[in-house]
GROMACS .gro file of C-alpha atoms in nm:
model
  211
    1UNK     CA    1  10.971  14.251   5.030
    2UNK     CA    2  10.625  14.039   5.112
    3UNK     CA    3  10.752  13.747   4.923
    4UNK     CA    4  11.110  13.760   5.077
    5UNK     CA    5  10.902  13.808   5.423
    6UNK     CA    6  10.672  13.493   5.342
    7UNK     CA    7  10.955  13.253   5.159
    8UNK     CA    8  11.139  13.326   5.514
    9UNK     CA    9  10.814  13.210   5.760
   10UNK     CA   10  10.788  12.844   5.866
   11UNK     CA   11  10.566  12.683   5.669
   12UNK     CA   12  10.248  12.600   5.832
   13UNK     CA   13  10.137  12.225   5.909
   14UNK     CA   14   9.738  12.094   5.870
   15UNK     CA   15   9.604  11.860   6.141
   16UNK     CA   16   9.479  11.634   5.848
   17UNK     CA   17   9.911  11.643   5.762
   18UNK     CA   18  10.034  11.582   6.109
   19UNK     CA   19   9.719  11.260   6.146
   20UNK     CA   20   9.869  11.066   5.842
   21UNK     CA   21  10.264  11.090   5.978
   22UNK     CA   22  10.078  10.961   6.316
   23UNK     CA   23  10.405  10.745   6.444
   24UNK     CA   24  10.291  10.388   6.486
   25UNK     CA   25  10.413  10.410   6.858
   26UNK     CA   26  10.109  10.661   6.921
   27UNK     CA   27   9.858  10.360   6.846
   28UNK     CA   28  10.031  10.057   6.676
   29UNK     CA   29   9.720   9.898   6.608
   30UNK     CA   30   9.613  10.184   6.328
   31UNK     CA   31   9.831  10.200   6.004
   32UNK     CA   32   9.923  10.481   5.797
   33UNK     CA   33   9.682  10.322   5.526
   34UNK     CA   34   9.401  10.358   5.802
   35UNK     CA   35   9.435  10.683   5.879
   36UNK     CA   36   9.405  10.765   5.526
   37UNK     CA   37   9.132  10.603   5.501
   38UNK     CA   38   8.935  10.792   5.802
   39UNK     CA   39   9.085  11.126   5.682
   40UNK     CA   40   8.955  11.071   5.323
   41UNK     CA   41   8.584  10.947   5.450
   42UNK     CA   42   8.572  11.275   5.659
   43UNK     CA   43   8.654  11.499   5.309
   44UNK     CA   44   8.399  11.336   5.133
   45UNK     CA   45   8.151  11.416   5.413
   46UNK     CA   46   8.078  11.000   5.528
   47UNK     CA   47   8.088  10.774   5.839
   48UNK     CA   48   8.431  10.771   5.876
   49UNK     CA   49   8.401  10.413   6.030
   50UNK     CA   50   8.778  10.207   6.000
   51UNK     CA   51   8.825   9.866   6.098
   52UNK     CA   52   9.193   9.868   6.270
   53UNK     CA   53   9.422   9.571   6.312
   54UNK     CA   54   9.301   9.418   6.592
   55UNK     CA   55   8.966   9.419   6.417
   56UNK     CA   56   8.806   9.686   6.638
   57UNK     CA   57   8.650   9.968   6.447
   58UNK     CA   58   8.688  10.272   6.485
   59UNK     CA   59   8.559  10.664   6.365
   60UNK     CA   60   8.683  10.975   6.301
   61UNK     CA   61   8.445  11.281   6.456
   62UNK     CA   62   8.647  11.537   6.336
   63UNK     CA   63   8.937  11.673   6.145
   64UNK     CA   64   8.977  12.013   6.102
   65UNK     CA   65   9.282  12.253   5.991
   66UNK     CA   66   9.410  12.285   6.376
   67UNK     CA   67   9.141  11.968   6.538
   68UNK     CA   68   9.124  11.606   6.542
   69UNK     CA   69   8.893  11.411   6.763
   70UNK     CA   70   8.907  10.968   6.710
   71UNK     CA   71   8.710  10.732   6.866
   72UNK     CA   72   8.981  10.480   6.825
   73UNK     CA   73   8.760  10.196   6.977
   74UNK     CA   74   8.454  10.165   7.261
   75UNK     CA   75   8.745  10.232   7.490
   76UNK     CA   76   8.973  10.433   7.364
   77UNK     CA   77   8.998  10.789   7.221
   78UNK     CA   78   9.263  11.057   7.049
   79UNK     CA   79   9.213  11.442   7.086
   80UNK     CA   80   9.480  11.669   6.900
   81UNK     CA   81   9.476  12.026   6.895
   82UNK     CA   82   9.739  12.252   6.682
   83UNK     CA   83   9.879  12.504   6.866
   84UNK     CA   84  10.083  12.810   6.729
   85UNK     CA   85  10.346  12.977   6.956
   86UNK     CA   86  10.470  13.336   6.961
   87UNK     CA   87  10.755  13.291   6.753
   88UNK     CA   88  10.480  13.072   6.478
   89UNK     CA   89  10.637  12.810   6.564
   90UNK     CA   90  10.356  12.519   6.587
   91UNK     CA   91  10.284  12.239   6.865
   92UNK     CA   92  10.057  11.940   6.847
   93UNK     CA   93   9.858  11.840   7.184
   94UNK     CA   94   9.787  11.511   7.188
   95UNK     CA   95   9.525  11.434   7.478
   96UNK     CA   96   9.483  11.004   7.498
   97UNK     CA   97   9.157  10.851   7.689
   98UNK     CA   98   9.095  10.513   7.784
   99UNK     CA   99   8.746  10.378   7.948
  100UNK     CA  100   8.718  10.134   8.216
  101UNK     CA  101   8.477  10.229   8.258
  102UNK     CA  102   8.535  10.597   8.384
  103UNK     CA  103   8.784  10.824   8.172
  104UNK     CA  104   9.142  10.846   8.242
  105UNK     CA  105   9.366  11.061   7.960
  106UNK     CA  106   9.748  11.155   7.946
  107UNK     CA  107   9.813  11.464   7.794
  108UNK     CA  108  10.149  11.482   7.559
  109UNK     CA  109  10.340  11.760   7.355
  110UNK     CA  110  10.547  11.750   7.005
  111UNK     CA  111  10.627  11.929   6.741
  112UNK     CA  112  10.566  11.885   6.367
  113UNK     CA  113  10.771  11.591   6.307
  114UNK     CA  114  10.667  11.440   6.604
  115UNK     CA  115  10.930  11.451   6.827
  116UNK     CA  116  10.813  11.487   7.211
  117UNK     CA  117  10.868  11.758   7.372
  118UNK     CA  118  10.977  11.796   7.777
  119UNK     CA  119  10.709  12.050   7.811
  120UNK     CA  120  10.395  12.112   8.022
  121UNK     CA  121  10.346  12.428   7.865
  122UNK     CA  122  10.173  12.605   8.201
  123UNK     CA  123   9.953  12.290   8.266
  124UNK     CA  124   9.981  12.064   8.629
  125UNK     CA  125  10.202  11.731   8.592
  126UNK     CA  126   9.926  11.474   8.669
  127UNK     CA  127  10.150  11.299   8.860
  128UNK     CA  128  10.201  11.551   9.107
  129UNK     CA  129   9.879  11.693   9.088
  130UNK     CA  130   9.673  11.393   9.186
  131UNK     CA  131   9.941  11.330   9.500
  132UNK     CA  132   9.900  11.675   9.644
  133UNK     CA  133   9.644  11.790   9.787
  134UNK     CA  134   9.655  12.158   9.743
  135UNK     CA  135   9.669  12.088   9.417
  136UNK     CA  136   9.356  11.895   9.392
  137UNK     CA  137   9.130  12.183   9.549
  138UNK     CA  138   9.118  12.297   9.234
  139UNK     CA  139   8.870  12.033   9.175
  140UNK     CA  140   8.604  12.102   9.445
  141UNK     CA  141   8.373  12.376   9.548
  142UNK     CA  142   8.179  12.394   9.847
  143UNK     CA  143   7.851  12.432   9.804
  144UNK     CA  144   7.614  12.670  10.070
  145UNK     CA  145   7.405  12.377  10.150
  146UNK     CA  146   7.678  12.175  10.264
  147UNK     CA  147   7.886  12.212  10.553
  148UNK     CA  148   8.272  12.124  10.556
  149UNK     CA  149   8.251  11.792  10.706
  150UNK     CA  150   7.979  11.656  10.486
  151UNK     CA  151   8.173  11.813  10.183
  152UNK     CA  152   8.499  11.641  10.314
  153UNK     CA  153   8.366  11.338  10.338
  154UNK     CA  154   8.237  11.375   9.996
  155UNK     CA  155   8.628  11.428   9.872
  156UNK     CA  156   8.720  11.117  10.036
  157UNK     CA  157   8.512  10.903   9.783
  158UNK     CA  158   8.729  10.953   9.461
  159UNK     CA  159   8.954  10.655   9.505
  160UNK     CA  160   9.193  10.626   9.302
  161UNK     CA  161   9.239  10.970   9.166
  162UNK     CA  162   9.199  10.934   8.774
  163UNK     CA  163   9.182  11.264   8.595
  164UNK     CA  164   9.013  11.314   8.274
  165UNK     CA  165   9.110  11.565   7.985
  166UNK     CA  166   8.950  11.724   7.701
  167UNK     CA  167   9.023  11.943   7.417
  168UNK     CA  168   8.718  12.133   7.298
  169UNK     CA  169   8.680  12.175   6.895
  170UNK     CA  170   8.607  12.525   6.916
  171UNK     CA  171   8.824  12.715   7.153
  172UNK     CA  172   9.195  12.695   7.244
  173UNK     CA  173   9.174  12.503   7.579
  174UNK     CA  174   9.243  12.248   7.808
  175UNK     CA  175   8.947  12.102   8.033
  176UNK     CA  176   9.024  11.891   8.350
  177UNK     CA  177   8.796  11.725   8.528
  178UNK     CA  178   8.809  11.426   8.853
  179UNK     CA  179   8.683  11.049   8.712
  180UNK     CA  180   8.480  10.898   8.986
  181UNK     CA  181   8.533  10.491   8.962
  182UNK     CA  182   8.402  10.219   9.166
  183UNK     CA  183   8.079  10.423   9.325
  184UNK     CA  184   7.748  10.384   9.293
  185UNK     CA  185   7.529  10.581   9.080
  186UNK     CA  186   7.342  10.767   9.357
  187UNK     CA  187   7.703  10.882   9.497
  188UNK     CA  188   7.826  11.007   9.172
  189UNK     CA  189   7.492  11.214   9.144
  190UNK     CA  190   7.597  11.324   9.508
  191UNK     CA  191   7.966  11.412   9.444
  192UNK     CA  192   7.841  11.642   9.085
  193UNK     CA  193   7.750  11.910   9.428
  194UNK     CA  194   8.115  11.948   9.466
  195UNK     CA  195   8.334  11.846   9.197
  196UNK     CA  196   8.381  12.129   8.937
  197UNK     CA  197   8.587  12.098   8.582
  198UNK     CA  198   8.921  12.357   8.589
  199UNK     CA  199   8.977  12.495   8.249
  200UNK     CA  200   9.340  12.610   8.121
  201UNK     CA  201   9.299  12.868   7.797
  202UNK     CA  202   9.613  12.889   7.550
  203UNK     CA  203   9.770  13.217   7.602
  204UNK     CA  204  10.061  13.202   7.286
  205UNK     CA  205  10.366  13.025   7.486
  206UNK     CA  206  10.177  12.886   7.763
  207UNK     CA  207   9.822  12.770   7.902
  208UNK     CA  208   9.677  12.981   8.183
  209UNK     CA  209   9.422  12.864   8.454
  210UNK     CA  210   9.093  13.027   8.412
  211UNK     CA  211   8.932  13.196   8.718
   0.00000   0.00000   0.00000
């Protein structure tokens, strides 16, 4: 009865398989030979350093069972997370950064074979989130030493509203956080009084908002 029981569950796919059937349209400039090539530096435990074909290079951080983290370039990076529903059916997370300076990521769902899926699974559509304003509360937190006008005014700063993701290696999460372009240091170090990061945990179907 076990063996009819596992012959009849889905079999299970690796981050390290679902990295080397990477479609091309994810980042054309990286070839299935090049991925190979960063996935077999990280197994042998080297600088997993990869010249692409624009003749950037770039390095793999990690690559795990269920984690991948690429600096694809200076400006660009990949996140990818494995994530197994209720039913064990899996879905990748695919989390895309680019620098210009300041961070800006799209977040993206698929399945195994890499078809995208219509699914936010839980998480705020970053287009609507960064074009209402309830939404974006989530973002701030009022400090006691400020009062509401100077903490307003402080809001008023981030412009344009560029949202950064991230996909820690070692939990199941999602971790948002505001970009502040085109300020000054000293009003960055002035706006860390009132942004905060808003963290969504994987719950099995969906992602939940941490309180």
């Amino acid at each position: 009865m076990l063996l009819i029981a596992s012959l009849q569950m889905p079999a299970q796919t690796t981050m390290r398989d679902l990295w080397l059937a990477l479609p091309d349209s994810v980042v054309p400039y990286l070839n299935a030979s090049q991925r190979t090539e960063h996935a077999d530096f990280i197994d042998m435990g080297v600088a997993s350093e990869v010249k692409n074909l624009l003749d950037g290079e770039g390095r793999m951080d990690t690559l795990t069972a269920r984690y991948a983290s690429v600096r694809l370039n200076d400006n660009h990076t990949l996140q990818m997370r494995l994530l197994t529903k209720s039913d064990s059916t899996q879905v990748v997370c695919l989390v895309d950064t680019y620098r210009a300076p300041e961070p800006e990521s799209t977040i993206s769902f698929f399945d195994t074979r890499w078809q995208r899926l219509g699914d936010t699974f839980g998480l705020p559509d970053l287009h609507t989130l960064v074009s209402d304003a309830g939404q974006m509360e989530r973002f701030f937190a009022k400090p006691d030493t400020l009062s509401q006008t100077a903490t307003d005014e402080l809001k008023k700063m981030i412009d344009p509203v560029m949202v950064s993701i991230s996909l820690p290696e070692d939990e199941e999460s999602v971790i948002l956080q505001l970009s502040t372009p085109f300020l000054l240091q000293d009003e960055k170090e002035r706006l860390k009084s009132v942004l905060m990061q808003t963290k969504f945990k994987w719950m099995g179907d969906l992602f939940k908002e941490c309180e």
